[in-house]
Coordinates of C-alpha atoms and ligand atoms in Angstrom, one line a residue:
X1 CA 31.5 11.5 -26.6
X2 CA 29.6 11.9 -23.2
X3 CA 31.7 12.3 -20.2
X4 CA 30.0 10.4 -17.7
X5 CA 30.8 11.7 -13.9
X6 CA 31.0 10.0 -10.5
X7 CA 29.0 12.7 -8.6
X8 CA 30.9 11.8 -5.2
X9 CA 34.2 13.4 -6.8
X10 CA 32.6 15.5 -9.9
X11 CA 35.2 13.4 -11.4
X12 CA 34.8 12.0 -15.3
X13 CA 34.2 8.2 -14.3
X14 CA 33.9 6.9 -18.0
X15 CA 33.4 8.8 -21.7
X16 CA 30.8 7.0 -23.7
X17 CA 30.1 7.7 -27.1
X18 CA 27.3 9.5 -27.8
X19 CA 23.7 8.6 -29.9
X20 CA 21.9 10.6 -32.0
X21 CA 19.0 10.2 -34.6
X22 CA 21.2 7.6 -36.7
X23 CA 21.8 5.3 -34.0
X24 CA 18.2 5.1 -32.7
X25 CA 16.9 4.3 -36.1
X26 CA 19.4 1.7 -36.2
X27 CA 18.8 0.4 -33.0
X28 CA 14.9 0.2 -33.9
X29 CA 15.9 -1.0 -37.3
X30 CA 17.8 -4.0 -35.5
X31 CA 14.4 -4.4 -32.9
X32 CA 12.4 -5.1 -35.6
X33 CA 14.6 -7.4 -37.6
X34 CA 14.9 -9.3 -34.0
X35 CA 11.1 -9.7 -33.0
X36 CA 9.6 -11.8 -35.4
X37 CA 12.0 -14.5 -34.3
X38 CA 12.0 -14.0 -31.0
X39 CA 8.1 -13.8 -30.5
X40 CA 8.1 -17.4 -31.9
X41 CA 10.7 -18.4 -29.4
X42 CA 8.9 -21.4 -27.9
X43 CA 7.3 -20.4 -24.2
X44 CA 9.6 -22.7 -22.5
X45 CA 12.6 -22.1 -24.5
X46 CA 12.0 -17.7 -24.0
X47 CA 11.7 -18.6 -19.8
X48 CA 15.2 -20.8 -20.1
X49 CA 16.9 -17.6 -21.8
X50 CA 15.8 -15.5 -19.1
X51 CA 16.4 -17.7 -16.3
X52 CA 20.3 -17.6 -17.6
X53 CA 20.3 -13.6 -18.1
X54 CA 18.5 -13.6 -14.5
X55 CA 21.8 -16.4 -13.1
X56 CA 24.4 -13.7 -15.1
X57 CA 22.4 -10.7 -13.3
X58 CA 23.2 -12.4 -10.0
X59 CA 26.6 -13.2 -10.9
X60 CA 27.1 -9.5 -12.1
X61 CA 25.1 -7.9 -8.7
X62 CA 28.7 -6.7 -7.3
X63 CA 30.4 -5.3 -10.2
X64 CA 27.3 -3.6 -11.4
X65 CA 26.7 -2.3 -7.7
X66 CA 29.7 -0.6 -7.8
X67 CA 29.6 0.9 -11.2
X68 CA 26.1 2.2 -10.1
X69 CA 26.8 3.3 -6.7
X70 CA 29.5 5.4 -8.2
X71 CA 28.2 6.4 -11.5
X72 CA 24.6 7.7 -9.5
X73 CA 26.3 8.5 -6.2
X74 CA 24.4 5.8 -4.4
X75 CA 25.6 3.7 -1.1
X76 CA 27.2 0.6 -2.2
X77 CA 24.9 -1.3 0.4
X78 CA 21.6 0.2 -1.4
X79 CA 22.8 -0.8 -4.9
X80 CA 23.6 -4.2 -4.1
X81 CA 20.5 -4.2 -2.6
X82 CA 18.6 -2.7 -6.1
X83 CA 21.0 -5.1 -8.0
X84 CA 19.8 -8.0 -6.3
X85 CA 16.1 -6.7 -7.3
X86 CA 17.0 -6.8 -11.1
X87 CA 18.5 -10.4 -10.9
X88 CA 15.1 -11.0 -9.2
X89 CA 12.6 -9.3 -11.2
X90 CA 14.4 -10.9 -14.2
X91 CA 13.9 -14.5 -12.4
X92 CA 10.1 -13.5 -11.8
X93 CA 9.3 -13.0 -15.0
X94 CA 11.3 -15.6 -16.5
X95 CA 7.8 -17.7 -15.3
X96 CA 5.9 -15.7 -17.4
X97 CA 6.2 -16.8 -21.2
X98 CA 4.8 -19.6 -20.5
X99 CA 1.8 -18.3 -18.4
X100 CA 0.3 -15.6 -20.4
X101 CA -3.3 -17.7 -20.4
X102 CA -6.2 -16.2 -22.9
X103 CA -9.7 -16.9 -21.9
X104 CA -12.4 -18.9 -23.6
X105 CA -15.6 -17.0 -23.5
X106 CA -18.7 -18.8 -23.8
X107 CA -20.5 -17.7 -27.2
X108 CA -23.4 -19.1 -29.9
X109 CA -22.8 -20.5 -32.8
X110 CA -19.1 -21.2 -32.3
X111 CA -15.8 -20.7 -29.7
X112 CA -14.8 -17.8 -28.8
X113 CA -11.2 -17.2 -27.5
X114 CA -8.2 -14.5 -26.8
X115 CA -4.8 -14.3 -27.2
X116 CA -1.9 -11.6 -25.6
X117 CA -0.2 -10.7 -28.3
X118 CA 3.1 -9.0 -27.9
X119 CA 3.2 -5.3 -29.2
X120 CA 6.5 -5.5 -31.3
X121 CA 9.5 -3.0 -30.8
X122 CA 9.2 -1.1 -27.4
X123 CA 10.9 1.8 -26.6
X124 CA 11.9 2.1 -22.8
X125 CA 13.2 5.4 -21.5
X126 CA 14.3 5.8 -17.8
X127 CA 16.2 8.4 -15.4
X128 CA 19.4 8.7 -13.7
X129 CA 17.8 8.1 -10.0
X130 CA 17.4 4.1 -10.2
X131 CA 18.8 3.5 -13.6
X132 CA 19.3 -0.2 -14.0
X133 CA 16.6 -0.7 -11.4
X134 CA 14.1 0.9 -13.1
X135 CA 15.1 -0.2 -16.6
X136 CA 14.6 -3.5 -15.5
X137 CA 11.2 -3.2 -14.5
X138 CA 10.6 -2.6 -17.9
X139 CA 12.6 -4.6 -19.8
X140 CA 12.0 -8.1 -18.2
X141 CA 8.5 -8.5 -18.8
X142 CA 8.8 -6.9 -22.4
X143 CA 11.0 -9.5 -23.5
X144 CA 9.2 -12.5 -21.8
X145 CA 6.2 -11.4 -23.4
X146 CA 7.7 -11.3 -26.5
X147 CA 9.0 -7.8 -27.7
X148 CA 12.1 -6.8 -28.6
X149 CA 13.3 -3.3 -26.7
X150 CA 15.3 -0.2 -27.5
X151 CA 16.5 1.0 -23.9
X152 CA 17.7 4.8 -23.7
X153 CA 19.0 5.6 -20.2
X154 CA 19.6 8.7 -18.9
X155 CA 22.6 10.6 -20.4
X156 CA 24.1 11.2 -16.9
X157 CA 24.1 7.3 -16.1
X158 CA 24.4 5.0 -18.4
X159 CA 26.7 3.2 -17.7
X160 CA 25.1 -0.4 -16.1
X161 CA 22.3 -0.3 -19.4
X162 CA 25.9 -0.5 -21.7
X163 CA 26.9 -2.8 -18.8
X164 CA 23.7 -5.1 -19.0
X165 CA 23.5 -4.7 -23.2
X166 CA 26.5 -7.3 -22.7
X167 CA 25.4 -9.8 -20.2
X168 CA 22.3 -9.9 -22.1
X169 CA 23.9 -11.5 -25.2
X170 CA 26.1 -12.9 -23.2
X171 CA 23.5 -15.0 -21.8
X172 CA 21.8 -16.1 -25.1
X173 CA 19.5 -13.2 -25.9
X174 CA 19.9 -13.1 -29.8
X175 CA 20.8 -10.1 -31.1
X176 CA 18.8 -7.0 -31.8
X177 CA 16.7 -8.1 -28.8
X178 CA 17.9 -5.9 -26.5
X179 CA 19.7 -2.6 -27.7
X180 CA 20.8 0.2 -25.8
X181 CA 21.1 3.6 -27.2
X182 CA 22.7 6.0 -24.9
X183 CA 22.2 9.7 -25.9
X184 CA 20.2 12.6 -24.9
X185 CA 16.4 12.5 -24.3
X186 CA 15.5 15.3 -26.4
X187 CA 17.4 13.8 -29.4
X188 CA 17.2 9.7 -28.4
X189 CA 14.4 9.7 -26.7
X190 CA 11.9 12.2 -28.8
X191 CA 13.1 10.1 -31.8
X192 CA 11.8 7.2 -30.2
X193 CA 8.2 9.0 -29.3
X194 CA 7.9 9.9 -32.9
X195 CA 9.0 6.7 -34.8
X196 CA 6.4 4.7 -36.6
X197 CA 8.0 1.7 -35.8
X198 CA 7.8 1.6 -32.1
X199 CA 4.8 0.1 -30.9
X200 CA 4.9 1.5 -27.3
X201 CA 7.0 3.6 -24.8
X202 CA 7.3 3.1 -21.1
X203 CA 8.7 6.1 -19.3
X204 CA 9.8 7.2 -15.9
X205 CA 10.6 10.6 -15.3
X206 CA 9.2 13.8 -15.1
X207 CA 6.0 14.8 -15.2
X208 CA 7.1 17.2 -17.3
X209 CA 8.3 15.2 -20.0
X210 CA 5.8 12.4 -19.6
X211 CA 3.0 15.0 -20.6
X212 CA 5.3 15.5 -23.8
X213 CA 5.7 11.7 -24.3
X214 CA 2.0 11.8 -24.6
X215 CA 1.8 14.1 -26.6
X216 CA 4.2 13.1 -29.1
X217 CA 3.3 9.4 -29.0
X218 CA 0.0 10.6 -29.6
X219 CA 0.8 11.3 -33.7
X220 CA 1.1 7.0 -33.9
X221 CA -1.5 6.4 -31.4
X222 CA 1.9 4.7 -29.4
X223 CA 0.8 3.0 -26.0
X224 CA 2.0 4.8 -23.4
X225 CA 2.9 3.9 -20.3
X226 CA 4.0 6.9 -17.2
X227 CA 6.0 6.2 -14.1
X228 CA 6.1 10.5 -13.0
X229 CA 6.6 12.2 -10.0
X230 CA 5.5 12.2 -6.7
X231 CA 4.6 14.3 -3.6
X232 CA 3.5 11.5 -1.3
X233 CA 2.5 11.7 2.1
X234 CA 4.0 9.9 5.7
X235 CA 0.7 10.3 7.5
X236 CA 1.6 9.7 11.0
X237 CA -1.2 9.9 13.9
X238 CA -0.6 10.5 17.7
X239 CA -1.4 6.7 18.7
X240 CA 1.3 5.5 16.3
X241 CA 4.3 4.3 17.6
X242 CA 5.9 7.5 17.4
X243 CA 9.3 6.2 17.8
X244 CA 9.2 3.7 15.1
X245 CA 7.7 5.7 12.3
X246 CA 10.2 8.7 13.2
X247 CA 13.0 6.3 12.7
X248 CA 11.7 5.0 9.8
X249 CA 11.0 8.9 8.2
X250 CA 14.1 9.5 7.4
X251 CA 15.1 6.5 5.0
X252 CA 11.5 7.2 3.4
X253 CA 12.6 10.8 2.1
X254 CA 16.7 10.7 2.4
X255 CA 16.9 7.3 0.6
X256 CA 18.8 7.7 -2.8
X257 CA 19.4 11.7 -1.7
X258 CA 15.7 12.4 -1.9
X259 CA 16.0 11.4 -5.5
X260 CA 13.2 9.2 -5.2
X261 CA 10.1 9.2 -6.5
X262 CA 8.2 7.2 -3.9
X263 CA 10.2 9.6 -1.5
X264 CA 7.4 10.5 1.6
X265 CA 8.5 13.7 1.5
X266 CA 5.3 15.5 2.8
X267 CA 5.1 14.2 6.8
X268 CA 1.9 14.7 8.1
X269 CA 2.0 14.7 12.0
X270 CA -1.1 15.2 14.3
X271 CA -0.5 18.3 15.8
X272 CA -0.5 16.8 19.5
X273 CA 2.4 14.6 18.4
X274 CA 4.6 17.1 17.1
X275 CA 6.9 17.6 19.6
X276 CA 7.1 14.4 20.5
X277 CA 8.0 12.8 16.9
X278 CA 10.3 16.0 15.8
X279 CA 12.6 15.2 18.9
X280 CA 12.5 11.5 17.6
X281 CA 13.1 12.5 14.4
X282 CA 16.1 15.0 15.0
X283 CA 17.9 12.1 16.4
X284 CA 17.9 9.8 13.6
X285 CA 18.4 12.7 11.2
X286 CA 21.5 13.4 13.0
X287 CA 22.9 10.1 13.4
X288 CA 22.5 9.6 9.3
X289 CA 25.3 9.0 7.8
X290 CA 26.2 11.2 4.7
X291 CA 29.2 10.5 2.8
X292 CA 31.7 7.8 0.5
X293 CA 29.3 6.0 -2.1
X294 CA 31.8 3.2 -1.4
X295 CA 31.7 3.0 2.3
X296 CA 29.8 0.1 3.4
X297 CA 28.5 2.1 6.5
X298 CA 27.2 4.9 4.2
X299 CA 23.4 5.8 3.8
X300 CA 23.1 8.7 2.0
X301 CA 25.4 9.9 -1.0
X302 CA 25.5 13.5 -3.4
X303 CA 22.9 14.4 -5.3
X304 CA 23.6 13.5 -8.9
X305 CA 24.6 16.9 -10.6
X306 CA 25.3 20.5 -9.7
X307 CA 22.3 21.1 -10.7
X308 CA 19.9 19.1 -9.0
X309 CA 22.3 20.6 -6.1
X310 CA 21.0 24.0 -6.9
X311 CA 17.4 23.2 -8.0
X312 CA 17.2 21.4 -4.4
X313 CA 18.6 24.7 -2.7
X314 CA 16.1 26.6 -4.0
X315 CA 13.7 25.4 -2.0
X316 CA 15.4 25.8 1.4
X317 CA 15.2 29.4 3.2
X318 CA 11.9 29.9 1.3
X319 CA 8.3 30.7 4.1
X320 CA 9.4 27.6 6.0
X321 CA 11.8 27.3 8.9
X322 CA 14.4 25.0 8.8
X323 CA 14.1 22.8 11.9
X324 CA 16.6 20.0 11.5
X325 CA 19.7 20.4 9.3
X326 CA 22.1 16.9 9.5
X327 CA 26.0 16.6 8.1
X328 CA 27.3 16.2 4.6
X329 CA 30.9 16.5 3.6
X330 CA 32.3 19.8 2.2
X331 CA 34.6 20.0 -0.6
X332 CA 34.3 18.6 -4.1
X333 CA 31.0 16.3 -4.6
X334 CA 27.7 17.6 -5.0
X335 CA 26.7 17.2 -1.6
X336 CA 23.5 18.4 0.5
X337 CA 23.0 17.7 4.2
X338 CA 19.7 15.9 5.2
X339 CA 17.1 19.1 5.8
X340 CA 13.5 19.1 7.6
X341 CA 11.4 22.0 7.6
X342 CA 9.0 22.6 10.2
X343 CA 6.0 23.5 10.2
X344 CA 4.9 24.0 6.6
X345 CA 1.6 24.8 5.2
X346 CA 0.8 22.5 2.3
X347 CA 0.4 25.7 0.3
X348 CA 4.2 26.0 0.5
X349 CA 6.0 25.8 -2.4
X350 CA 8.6 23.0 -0.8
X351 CA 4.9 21.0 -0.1
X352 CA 3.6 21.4 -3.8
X353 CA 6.4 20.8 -5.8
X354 CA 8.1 17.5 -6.2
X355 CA 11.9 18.5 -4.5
X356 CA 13.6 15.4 -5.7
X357 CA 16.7 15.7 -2.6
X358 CA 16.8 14.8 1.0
X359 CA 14.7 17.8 2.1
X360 CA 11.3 17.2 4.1
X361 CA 8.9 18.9 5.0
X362 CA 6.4 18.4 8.1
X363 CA 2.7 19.6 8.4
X364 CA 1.1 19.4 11.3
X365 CA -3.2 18.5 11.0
X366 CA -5.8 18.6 13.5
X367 CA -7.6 15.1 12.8
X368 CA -8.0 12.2 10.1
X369 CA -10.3 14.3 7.7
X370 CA -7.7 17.1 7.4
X371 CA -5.0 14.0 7.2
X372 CA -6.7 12.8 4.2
X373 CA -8.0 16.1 2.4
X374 CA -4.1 17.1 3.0
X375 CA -2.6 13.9 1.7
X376 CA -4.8 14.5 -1.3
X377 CA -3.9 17.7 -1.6
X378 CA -1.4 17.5 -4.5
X379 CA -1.4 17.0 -8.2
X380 CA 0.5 13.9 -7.4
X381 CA -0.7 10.2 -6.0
X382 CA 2.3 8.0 -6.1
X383 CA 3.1 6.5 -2.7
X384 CA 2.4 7.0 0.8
X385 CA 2.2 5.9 4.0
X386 CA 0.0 5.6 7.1
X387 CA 1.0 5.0 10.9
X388 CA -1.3 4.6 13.2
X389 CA -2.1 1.5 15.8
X390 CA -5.9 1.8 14.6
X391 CA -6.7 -0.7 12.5
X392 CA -10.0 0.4 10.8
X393 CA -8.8 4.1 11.0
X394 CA -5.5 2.7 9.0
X395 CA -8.0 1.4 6.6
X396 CA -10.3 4.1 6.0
X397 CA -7.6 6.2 5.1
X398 CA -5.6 4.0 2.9
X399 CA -8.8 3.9 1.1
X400 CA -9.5 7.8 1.1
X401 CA -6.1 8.7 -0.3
X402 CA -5.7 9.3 -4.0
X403 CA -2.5 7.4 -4.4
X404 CA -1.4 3.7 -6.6
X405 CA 1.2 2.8 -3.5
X406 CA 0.2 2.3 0.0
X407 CA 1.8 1.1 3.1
X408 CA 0.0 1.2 6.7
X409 CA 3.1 1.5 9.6
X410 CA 5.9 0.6 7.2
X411 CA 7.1 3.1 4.1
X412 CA 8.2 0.6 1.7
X413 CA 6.2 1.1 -2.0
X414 CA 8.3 -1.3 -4.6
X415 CA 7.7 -5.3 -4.5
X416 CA 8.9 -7.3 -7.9
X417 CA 5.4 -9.3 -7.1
X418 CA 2.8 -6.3 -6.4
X419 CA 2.0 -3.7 -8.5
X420 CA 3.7 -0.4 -8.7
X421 CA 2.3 2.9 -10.6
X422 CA 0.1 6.4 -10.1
X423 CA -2.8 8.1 -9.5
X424 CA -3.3 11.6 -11.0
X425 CA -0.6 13.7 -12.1
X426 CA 1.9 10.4 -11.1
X427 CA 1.2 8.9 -14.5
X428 CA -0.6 5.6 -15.7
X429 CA -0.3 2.2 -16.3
X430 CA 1.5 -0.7 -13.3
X431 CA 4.8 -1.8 -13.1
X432 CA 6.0 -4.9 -11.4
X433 CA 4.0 -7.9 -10.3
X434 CA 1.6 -9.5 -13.0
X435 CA 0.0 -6.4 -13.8
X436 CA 3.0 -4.9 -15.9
X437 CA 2.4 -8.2 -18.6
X438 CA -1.0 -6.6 -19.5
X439 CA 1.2 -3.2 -20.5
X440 CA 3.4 -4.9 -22.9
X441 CA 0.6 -7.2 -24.9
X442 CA -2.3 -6.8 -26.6
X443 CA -5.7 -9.0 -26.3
X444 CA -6.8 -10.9 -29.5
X445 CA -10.1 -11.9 -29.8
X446 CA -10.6 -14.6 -32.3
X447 CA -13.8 -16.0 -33.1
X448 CA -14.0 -19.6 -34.4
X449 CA -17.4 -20.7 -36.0
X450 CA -18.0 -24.1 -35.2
X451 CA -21.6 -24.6 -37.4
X452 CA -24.7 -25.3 -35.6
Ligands
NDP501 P1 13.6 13.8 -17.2 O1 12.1 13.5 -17.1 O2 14.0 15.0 -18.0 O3 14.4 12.6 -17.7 C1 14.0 11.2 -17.7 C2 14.4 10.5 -19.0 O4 13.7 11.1 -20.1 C3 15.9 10.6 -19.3 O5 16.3 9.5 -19.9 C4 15.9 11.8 -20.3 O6 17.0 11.8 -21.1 C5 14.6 11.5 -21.1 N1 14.1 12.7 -21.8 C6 14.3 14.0 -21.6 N2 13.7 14.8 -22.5 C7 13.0 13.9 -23.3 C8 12.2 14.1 -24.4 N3 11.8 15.3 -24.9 N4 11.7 13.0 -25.1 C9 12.0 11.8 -24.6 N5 12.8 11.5 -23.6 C10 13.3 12.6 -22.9 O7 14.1 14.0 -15.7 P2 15.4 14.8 -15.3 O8 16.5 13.8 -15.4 O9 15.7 16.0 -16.0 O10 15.0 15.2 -13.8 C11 14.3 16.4 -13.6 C12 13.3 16.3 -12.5 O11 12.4 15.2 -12.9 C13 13.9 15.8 -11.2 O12 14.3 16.9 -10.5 C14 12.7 15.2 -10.6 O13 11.8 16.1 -10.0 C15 12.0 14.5 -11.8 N6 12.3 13.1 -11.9 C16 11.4 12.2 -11.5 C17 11.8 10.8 -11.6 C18 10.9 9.8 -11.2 O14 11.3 8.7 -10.9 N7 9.6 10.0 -11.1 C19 13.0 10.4 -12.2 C20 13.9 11.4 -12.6 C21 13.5 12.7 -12.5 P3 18.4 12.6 -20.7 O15 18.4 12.8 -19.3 O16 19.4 11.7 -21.2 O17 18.4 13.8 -21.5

């Protein structure tokens, strides 16, 4: 058995029994009994099935809120919020079966035309940070283009993938569609990488484990896809409005505790605006408020485990000052206050390596071409963000930095319609929007000779 524990507390919120080897070759075994069936599900009949799991989701949004914002440590007001985005991403791609178009391409002697093919059994393997949220990224436009999935969430939360497994078949999935195998990743989730009957796996993680994902799924030539890490960038310029983009700063790195990996945890501030934005900025910081999951007024939680607790640490009292520390309760909980430090060189280790907790760091730059060769300046390209009230400067930046996400004066990255994925070291292959469909078919060409 896992013990599964609500970080607020460090208290054991459920015990869940635990999956090894046997279970995930069972739970492949059962995907690929299930997919010949249910890739010949008629287009219209696979949308209706998940147009009912998307109704259930949004029946389900506040009971699997709260099991999320305690089980990850979360605000309640954030996980509704990510729970509403499952029920929709589920609803957007309940449109898909029955719009996955082929071409006809022009050709001599007869007609030429393709197909998207589903891949077969995918395996999906996500983290603790966003773990329904995520997972569903993945698992709604699998199964409306036809595959059936094997969904390993992270061993410290799985509790609303067991939770969904139900509503799932609840709402008319048939079974061995959808399984769930919670267990650890190096015994669940390399099992997955290495078995021959998994067409594909669709990670978000690490970086460090997506490099071994690729490797491993390399022996099966697996597709891959890679949601990793991130370093991103909060470019803000002096003619920006300085007050709204410092007010915004701190929900784009002390959202989810830093655990984010869209988190704009590198702030790039043009060194004539620094004083000016780090005054802003201390204000906001300080007015956060850090505590009960379950408080509707809450907007930051714990950190997820003692050890993401002390891995975050380790990067405070380092070469950079600590400029703005906000509150965090003491006691039991693995808490850690908001934390900005200023200035830092982007040759710091807290501006090269992905922190993944609510601490910031700001480097100042003396114009837009250091801005950009800064932004740049990581093995990462995940998000980012640009505020400035220059229009074609906002532009050519967006369009210098390195990076799959971008936002000019606002720091949201995730949309269920637009695309969502990395540059560089930030992994391959697009979530979300219509681009994700492409990741979980195959094209078929056929050719049809037609005589003459
Ligand atoms: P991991 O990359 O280790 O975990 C992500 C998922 O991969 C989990 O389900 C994990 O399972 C699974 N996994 C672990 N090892 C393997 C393996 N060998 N083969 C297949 N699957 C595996 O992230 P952590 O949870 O350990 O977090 C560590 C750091 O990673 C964080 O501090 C952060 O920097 C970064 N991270 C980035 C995320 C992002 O969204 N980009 C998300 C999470 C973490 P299990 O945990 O059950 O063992």
């Amino acid at each position: 058995m896992t013990r599964v524990l609500e970080p607020a507390t460090e208290e054991v919120l459920a015990e869940v029994p635990s999956a090894g080897v046997e279970e995930t070759d069972a739970a492949v075994a059962r995907a690929r009994e299930a997919f010949p069936a249910w890739r010949s599900v008629e287009p219209g009949d696979r949308a209706a099935i998940l147009h009912r799991l998307a109704d259930a989701l949004e029946g389900a949004v506040e009971r699997l809120a709260t099991l999320e914002a305690r089980n990850a440590g979360k605000p309640i007001s954030d996980a509704r919020g990510e729970m509403g985005m499952v029920a929709a991403t589920f609803r957007y791609y309940a449109g898909a079966p029955e719009r996955l178009l082929g071409q006809t391409i022009p050709v001599a002697g007869g007609v030429d035309m393709t197909f998207r093919e589903p891949l077969g059994v995918v395996g999906l393997i996500v983290p603790w940070n966003f773990p329904l949220t995520i997972a569903s990224w993945k698992l709604a436009p699998a199964l409306a283009a036809g595959n059936t999935v094997v969904l390993k969430p992270a061993e410290l939360t799985p509790l609303t993938a067991l939770e969904f497994e139900r509503i799932a078949v609840e709402a008319g999935l048939p079974d061995g569609v959808v399984n769930v195998v919670a267990g650890p990743g190096s015994v669940c989730g390399r099992r997955l990488v290495e078995h021959e009957d998994v067409a594909k796996i669709a990670f978000t993680g690490s970086t460090e484990v997506g490099r071994r994902i690729a490797e491993g799924a390399a022996a099966t030539i697996k597709r891959v896809t890679l949601e990793l890490g991130g370093k991103s960038a909060n470019v803000i310029f002096a003619d920006a409005d300085l007050e709204q983009a410092a007010t915004a700063a701190p929900a784009a790195v002390f959202g989810n505790a830093g655990q984010d990996c869209c988190a704009r945890s590198r702030i790039l501030v043009e060194r004539s605006a620094v004083d000016r934005f780090m005054e802003a900025l201390e204000e906001a910081v300080e007015s956060l408020r850090v505590g009960d999951p379950l408080d509707e007024q809450t907007e930051m939680g714990p950190l997820i485990s003692a050890d993401q607790r002390a891995k975050v640490e380790s990067y405070v009292n380092g070469d950079a000052p600590v400029a703005i520390r906000g509150g965090a309760p003491s006691g039991r909980g693995f808490w850690f206050p908001p934390t900005v430090l200023c200035p830092v060189s982007n040759d710091d280790r807290a501006a090269r390596e992905e922190i993944f907790g609510p601490v910031a760091c700001v480097i100042p730059f003396r114009d837009e071409a250091e801005a950009v060769r800064l932004a740049n300046d990581t093995i990462y390209g995940l998000s980012g963000s640009i505020w400035t009230r220059d229009g074609a400067r906002a532009l050519r930046v967006v369009r210098a930095v390195d990076s799959g996400v971008l936002s000019i004066n606002s720091n949201t990255s995730v949309r269920v319609a637009t695309p969502f994925g990395g540059f560089k070291q930030s992994g391959y292959g697009r979530e979300l929007g219509p681009d994700a469909l492409d990741h979980y078919t195959e094209v078929k060409n056929v050719y049809y000779a037609t005589g003459g």
